[in-house]
mmCIF file of N, CA, C and O in Angstrom:
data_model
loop_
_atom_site.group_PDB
_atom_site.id
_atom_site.type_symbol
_atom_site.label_atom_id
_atom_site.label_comp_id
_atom_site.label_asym_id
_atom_site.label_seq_id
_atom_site.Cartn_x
_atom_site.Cartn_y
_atom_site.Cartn_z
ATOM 1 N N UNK V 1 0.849 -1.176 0.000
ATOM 2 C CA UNK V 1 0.000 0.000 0.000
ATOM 3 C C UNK V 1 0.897 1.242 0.000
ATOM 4 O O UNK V 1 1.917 1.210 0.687
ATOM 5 N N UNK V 2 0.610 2.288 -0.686
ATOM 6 C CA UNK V 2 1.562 3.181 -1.119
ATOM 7 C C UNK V 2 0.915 4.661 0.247
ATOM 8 O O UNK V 2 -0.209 4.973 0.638
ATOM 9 N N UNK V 3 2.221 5.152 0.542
ATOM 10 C CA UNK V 3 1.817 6.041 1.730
ATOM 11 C C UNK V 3 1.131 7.379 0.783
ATOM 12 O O UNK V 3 1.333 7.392 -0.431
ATOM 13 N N UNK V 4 0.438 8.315 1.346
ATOM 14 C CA UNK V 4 -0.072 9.321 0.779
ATOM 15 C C UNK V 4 1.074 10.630 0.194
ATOM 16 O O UNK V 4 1.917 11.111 0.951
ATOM 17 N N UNK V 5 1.005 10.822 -0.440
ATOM 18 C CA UNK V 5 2.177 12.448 -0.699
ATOM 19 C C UNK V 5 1.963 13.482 0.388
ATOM 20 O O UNK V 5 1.030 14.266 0.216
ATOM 21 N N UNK V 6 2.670 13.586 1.439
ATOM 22 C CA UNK V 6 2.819 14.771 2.382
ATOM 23 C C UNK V 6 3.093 15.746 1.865
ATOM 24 O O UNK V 6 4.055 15.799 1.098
ATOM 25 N N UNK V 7 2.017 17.223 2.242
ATOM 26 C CA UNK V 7 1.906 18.524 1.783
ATOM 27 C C UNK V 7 2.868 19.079 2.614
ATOM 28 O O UNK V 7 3.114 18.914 3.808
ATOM 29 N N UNK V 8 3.562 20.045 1.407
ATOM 30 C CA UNK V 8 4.558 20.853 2.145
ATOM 31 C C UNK V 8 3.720 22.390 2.989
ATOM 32 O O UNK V 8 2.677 22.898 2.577
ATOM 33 N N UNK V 9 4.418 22.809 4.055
ATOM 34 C CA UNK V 9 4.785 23.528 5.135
ATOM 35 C C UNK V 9 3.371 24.622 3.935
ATOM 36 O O UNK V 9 2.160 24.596 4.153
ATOM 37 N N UNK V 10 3.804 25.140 3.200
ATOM 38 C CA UNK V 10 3.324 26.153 2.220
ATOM 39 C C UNK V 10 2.236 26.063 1.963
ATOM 40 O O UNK V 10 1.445 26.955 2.272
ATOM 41 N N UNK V 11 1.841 24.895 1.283
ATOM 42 C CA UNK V 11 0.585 24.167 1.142
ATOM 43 C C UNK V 11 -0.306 24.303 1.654
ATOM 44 O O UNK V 11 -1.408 24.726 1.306
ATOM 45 N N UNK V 12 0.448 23.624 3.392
ATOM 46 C CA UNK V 12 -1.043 23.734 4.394
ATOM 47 C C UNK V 12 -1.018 24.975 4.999
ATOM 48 O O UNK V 12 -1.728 25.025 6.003
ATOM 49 N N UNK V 13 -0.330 26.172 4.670
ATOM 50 C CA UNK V 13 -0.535 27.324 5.632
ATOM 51 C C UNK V 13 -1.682 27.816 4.313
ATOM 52 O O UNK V 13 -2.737 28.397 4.570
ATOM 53 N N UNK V 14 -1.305 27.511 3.100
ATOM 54 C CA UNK V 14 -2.465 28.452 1.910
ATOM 55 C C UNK V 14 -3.831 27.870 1.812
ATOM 56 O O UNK V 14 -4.872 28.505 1.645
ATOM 57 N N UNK V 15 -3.664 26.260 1.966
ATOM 58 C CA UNK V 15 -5.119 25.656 2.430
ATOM 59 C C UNK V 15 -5.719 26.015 3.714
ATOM 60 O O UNK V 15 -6.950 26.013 3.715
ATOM 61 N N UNK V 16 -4.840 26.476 5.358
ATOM 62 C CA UNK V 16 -5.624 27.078 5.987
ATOM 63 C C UNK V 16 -5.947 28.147 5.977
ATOM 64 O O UNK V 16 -6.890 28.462 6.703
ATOM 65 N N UNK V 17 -5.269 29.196 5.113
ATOM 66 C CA UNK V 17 -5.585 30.306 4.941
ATOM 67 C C UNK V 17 -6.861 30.717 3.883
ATOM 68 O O UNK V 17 -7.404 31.818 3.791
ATOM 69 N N UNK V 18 -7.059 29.903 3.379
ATOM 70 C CA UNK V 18 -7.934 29.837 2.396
ATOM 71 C C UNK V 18 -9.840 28.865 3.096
ATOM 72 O O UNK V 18 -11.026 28.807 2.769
ATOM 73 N N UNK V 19 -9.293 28.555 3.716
ATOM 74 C CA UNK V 19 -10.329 27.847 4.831
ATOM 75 C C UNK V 19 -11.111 28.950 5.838
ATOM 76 O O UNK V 19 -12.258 29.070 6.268
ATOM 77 N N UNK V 20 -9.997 29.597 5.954
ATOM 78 C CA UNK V 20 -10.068 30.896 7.246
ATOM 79 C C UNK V 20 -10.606 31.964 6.340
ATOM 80 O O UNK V 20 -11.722 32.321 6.717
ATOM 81 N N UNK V 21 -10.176 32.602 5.251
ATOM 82 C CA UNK V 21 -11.483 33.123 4.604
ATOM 83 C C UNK V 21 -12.924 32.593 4.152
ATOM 84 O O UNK V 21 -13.878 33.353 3.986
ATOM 85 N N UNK V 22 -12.980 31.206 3.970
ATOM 86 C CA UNK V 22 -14.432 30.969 3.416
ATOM 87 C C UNK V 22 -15.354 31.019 4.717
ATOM 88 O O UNK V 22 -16.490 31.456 4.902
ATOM 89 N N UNK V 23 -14.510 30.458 5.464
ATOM 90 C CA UNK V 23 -15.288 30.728 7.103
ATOM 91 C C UNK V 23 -15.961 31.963 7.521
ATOM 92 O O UNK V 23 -17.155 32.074 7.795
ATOM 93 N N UNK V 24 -14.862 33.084 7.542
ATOM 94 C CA UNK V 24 -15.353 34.500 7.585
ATOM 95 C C UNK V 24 -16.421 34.935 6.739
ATOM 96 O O UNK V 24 -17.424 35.502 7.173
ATOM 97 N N UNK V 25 -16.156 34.605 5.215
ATOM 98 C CA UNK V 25 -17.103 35.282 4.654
ATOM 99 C C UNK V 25 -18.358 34.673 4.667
ATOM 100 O O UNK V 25 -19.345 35.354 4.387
ATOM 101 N N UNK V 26 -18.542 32.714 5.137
ATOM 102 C CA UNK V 26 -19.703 32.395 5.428
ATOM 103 C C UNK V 26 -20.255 32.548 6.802
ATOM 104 O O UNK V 26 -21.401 32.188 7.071
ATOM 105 N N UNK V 27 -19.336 33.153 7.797
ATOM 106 C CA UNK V 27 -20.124 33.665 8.660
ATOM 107 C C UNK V 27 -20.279 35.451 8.733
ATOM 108 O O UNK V 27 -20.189 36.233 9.679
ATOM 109 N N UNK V 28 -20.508 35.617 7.501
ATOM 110 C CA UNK V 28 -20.729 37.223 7.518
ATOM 111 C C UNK V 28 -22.133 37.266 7.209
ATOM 112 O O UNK V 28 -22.931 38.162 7.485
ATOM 113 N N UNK V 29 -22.366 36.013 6.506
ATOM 114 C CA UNK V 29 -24.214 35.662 6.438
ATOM 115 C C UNK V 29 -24.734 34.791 7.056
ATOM 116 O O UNK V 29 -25.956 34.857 7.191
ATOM 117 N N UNK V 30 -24.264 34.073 7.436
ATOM 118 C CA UNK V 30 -24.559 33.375 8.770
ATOM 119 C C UNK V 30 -23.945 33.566 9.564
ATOM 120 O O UNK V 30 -22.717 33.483 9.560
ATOM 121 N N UNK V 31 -24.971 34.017 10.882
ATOM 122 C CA UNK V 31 -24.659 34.893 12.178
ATOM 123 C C UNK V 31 -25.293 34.300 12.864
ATOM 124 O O UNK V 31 -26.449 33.880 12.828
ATOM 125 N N UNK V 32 -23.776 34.214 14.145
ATOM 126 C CA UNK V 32 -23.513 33.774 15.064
ATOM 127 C C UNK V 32 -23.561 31.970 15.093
ATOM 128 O O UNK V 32 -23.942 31.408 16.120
ATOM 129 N N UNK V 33 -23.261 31.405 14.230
ATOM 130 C CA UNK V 33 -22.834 30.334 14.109
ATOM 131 C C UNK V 33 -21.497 29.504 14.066
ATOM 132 O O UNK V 33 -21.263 28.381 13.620
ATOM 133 N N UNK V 34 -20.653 30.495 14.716
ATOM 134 C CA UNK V 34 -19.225 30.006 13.996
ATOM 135 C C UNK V 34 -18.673 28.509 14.169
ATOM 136 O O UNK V 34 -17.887 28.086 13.321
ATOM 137 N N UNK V 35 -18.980 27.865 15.020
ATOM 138 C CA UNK V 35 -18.785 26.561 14.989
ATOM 139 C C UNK V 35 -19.342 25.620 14.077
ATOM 140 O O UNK V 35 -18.831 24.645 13.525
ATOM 141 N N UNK V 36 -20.911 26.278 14.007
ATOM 142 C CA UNK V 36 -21.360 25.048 12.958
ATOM 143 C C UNK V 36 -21.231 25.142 11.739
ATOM 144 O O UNK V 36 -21.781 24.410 10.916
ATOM 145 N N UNK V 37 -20.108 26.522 11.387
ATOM 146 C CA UNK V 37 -19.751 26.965 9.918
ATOM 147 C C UNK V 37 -18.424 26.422 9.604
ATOM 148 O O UNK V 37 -17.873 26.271 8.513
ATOM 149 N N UNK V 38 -18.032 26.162 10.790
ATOM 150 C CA UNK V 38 -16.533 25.375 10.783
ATOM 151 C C UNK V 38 -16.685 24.086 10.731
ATOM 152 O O UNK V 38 -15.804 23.478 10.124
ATOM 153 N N UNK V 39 -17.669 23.393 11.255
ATOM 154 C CA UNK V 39 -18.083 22.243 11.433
ATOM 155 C C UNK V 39 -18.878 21.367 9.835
ATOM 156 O O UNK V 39 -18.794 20.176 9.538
ATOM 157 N N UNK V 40 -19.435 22.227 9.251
ATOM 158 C CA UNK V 40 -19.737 22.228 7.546
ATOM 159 C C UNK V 40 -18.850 22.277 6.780
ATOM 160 O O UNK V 40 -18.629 21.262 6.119
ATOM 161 N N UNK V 41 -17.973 23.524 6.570
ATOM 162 C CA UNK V 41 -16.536 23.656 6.214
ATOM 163 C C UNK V 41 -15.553 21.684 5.748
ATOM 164 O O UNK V 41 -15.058 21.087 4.792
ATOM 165 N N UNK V 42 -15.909 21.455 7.636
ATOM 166 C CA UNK V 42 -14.415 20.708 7.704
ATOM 167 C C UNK V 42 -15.204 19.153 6.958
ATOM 168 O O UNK V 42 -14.632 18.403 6.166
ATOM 169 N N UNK V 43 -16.509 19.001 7.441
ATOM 170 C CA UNK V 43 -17.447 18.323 6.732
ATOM 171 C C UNK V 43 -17.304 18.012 4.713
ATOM 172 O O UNK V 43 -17.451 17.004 4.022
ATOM 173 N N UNK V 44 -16.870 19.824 4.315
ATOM 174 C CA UNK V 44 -16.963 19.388 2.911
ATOM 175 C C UNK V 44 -15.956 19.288 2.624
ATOM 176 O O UNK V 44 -15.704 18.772 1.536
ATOM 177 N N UNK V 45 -14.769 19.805 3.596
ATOM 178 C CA UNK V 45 -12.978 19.202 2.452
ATOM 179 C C UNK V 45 -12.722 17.522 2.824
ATOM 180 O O UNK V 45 -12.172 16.607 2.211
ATOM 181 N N UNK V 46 -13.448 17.626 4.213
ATOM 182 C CA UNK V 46 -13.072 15.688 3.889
ATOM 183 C C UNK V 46 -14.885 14.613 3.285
ATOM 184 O O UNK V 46 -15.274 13.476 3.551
ATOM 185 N N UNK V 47 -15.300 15.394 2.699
ATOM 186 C CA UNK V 47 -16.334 14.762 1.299
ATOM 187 C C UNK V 47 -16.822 14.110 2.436
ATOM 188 O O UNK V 47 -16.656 12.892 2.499
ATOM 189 N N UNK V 48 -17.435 14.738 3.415
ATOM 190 C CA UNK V 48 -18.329 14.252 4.251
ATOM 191 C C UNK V 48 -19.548 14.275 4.159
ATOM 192 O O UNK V 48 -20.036 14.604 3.078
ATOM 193 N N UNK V 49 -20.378 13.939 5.241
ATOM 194 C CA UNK V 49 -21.845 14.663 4.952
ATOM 195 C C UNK V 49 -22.164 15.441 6.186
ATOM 196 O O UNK V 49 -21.432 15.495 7.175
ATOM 197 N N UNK V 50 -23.573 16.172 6.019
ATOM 198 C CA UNK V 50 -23.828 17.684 6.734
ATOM 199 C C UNK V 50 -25.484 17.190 7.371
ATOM 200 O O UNK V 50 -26.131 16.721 6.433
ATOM 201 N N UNK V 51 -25.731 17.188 7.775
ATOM 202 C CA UNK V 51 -27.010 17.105 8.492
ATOM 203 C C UNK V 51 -27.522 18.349 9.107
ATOM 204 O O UNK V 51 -27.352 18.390 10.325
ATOM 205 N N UNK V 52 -28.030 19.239 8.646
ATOM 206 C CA UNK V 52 -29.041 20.671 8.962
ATOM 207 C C UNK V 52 -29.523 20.113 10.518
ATOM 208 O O UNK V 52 -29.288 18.972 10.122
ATOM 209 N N UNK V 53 -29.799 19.982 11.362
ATOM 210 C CA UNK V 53 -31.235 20.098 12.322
ATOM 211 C C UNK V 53 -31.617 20.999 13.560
ATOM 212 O O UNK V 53 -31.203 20.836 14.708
ATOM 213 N N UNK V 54 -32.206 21.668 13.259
ATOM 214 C CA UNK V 54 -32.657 22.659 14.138
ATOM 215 C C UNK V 54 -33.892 23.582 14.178
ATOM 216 O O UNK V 54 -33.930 24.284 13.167
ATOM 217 N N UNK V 55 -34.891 23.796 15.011
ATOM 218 C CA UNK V 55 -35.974 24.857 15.335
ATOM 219 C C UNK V 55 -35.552 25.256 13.573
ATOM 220 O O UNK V 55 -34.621 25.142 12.776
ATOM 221 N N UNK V 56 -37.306 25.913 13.690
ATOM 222 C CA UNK V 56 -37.585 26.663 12.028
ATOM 223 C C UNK V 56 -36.640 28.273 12.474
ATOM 224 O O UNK V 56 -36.843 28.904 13.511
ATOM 225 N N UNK V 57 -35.672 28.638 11.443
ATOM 226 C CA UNK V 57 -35.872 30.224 11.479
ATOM 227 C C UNK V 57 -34.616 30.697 12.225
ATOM 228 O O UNK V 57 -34.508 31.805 12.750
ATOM 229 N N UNK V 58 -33.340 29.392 12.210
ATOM 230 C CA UNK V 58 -31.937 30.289 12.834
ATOM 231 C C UNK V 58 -30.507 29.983 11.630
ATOM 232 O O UNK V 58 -29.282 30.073 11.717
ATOM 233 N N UNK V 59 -31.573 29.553 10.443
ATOM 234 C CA UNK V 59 -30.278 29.623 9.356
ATOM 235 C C UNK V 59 -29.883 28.385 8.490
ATOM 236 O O UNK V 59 -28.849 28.545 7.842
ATOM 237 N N UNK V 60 -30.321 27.546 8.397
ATOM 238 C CA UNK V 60 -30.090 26.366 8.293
ATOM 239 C C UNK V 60 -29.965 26.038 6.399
ATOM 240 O O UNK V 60 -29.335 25.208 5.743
ATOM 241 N N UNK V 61 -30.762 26.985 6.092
ATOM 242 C CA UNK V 61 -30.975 26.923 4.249
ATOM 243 C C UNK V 61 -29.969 27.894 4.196
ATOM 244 O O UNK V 61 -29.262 27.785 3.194
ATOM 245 N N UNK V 62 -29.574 29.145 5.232
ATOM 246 C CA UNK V 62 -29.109 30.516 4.295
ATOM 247 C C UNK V 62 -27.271 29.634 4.452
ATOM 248 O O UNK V 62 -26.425 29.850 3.584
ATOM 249 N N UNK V 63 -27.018 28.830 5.504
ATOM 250 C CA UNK V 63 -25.921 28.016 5.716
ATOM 251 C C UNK V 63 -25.530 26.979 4.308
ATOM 252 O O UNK V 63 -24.446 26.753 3.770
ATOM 253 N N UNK V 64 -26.703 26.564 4.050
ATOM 254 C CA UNK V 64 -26.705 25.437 2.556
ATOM 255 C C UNK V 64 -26.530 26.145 1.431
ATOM 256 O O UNK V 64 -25.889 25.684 0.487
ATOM 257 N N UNK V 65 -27.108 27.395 1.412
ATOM 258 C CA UNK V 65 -26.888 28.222 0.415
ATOM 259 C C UNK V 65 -25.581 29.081 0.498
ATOM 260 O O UNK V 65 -24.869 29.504 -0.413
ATOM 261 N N UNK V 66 -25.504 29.176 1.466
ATOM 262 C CA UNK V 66 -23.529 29.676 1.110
ATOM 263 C C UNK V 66 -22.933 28.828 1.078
ATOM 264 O O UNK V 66 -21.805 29.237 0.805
ATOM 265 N N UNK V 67 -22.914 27.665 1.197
ATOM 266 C CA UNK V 67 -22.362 26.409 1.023
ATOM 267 C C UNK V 67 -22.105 25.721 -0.381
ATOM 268 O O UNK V 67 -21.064 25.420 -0.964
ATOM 269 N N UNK V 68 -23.370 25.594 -0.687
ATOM 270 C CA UNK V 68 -23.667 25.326 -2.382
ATOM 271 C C UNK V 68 -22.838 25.876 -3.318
ATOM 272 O O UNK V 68 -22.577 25.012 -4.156
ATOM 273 N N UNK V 69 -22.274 26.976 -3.577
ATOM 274 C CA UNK V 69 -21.312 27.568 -4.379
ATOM 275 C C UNK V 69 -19.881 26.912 -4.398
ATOM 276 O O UNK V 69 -19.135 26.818 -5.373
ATOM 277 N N UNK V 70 -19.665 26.488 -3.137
ATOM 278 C CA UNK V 70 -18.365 25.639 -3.135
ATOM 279 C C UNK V 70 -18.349 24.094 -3.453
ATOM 280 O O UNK V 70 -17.332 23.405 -3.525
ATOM 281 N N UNK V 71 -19.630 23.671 -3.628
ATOM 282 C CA UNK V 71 -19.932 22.582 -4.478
ATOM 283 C C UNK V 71 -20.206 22.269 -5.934
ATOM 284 O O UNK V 71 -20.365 21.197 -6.517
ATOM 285 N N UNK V 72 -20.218 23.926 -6.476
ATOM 286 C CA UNK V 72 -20.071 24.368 -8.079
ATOM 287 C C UNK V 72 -21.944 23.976 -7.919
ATOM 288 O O UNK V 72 -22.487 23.103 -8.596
ATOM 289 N N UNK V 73 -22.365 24.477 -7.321
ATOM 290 C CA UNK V 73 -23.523 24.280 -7.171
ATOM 291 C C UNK V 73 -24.173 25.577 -7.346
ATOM 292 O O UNK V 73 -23.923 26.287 -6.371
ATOM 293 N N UNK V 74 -25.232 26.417 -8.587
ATOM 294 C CA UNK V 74 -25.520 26.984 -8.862
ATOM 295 C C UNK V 74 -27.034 27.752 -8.250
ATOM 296 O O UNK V 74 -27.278 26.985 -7.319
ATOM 297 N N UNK V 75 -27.584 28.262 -8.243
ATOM 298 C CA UNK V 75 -29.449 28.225 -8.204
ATOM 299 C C UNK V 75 -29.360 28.788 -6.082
ATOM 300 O O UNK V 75 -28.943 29.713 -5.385
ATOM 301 N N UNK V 76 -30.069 27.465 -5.943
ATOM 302 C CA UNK V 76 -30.178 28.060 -4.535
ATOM 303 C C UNK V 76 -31.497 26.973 -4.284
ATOM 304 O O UNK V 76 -31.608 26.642 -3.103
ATOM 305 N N UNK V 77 -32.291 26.501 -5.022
ATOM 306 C CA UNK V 77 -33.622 25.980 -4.263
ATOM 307 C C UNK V 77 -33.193 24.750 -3.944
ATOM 308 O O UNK V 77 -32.099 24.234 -4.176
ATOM 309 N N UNK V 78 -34.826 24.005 -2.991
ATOM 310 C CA UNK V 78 -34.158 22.688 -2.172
ATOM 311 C C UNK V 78 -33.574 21.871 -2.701
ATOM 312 O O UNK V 78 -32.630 21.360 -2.098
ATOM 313 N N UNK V 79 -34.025 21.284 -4.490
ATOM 314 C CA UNK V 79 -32.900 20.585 -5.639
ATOM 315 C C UNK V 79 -31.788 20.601 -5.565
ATOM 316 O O UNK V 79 -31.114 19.644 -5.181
ATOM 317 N N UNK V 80 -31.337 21.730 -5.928
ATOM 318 C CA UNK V 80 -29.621 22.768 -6.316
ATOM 319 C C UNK V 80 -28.837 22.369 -4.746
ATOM 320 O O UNK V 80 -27.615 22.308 -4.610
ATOM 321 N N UNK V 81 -29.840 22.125 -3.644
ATOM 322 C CA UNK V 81 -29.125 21.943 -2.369
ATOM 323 C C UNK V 81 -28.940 20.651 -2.519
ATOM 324 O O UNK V 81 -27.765 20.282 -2.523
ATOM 325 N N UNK V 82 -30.010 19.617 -2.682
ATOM 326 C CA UNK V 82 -30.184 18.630 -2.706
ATOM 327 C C UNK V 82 -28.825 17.911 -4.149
ATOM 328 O O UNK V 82 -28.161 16.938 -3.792
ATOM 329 N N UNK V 83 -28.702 18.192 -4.871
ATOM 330 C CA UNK V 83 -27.376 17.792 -5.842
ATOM 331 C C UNK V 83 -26.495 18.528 -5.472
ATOM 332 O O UNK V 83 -25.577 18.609 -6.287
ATOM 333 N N UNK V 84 -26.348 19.246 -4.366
ATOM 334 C CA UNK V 84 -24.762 19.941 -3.584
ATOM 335 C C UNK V 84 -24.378 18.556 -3.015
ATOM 336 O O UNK V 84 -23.320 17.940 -3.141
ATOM 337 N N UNK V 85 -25.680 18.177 -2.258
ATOM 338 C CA UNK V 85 -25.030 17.072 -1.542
ATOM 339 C C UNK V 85 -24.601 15.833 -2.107
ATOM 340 O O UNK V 85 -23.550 15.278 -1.788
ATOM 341 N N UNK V 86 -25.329 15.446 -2.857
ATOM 342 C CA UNK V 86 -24.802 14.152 -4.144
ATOM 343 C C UNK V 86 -23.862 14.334 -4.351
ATOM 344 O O UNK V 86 -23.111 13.384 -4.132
ATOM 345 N N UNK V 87 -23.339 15.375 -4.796
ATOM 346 C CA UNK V 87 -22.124 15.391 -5.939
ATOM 347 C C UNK V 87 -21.099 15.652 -5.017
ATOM 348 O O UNK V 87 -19.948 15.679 -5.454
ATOM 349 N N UNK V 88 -21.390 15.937 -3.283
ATOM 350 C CA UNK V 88 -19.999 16.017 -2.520
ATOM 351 C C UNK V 88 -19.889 14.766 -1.941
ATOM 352 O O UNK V 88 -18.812 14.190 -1.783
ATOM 353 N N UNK V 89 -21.242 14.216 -1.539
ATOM 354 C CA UNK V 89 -21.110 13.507 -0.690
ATOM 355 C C UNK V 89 -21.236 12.195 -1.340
ATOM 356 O O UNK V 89 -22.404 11.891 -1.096
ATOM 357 N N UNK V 90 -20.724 11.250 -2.016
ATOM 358 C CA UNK V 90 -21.236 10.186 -2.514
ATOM 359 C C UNK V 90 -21.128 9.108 -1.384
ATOM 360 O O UNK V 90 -20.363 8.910 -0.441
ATOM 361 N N UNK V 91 -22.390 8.420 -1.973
ATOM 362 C CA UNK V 91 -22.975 6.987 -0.912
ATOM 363 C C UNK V 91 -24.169 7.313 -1.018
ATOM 364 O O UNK V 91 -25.042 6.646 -0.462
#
């Protein structure tokens, strides 16, 4: 079994730096969530899956919808959310 290619020093400071802006700017529309924006985030670089659940009315679509764009996911309705998740999450 062949070991994985270790990212250099550079790499992972521009992948966290680049993490650390999508964060900010998805919590500039989703407010006061910062954990569960980090918690989605870390969800879609390791092609995880995301489970929404919570009371009607503290963010949960406007979270999927800033989300969706980083899945090359276009539109915005429950579909366009619904093939964000297919196409990240396979199974």
């Amino acid at each position: 079994m062949n070991s994985p290619e270790l990212l250099s020093q550079s790499e992972v400071q521009g992948f966290a730096a680049l993490a650390a802006r999508l964060a900010e700017n998805i919590n500039a529309v989703v407010l006061g969530k910062p954990e569960v924006v980090r918690l989605a985030l870390t969800a879609l670089f390791a092609r995880g899956h995301v489970l929404l659940e919570d009371v009607p009315g503290v963010g949960k679509t406007t979270l999927a919808r800033a989300v969706a764009p980083l899945c090359g996911v276009s539109g915005g309705g429950s579909s366009s959310l619904r093939t964000c998740c297919r196409r990240t999450c396979p199974g």
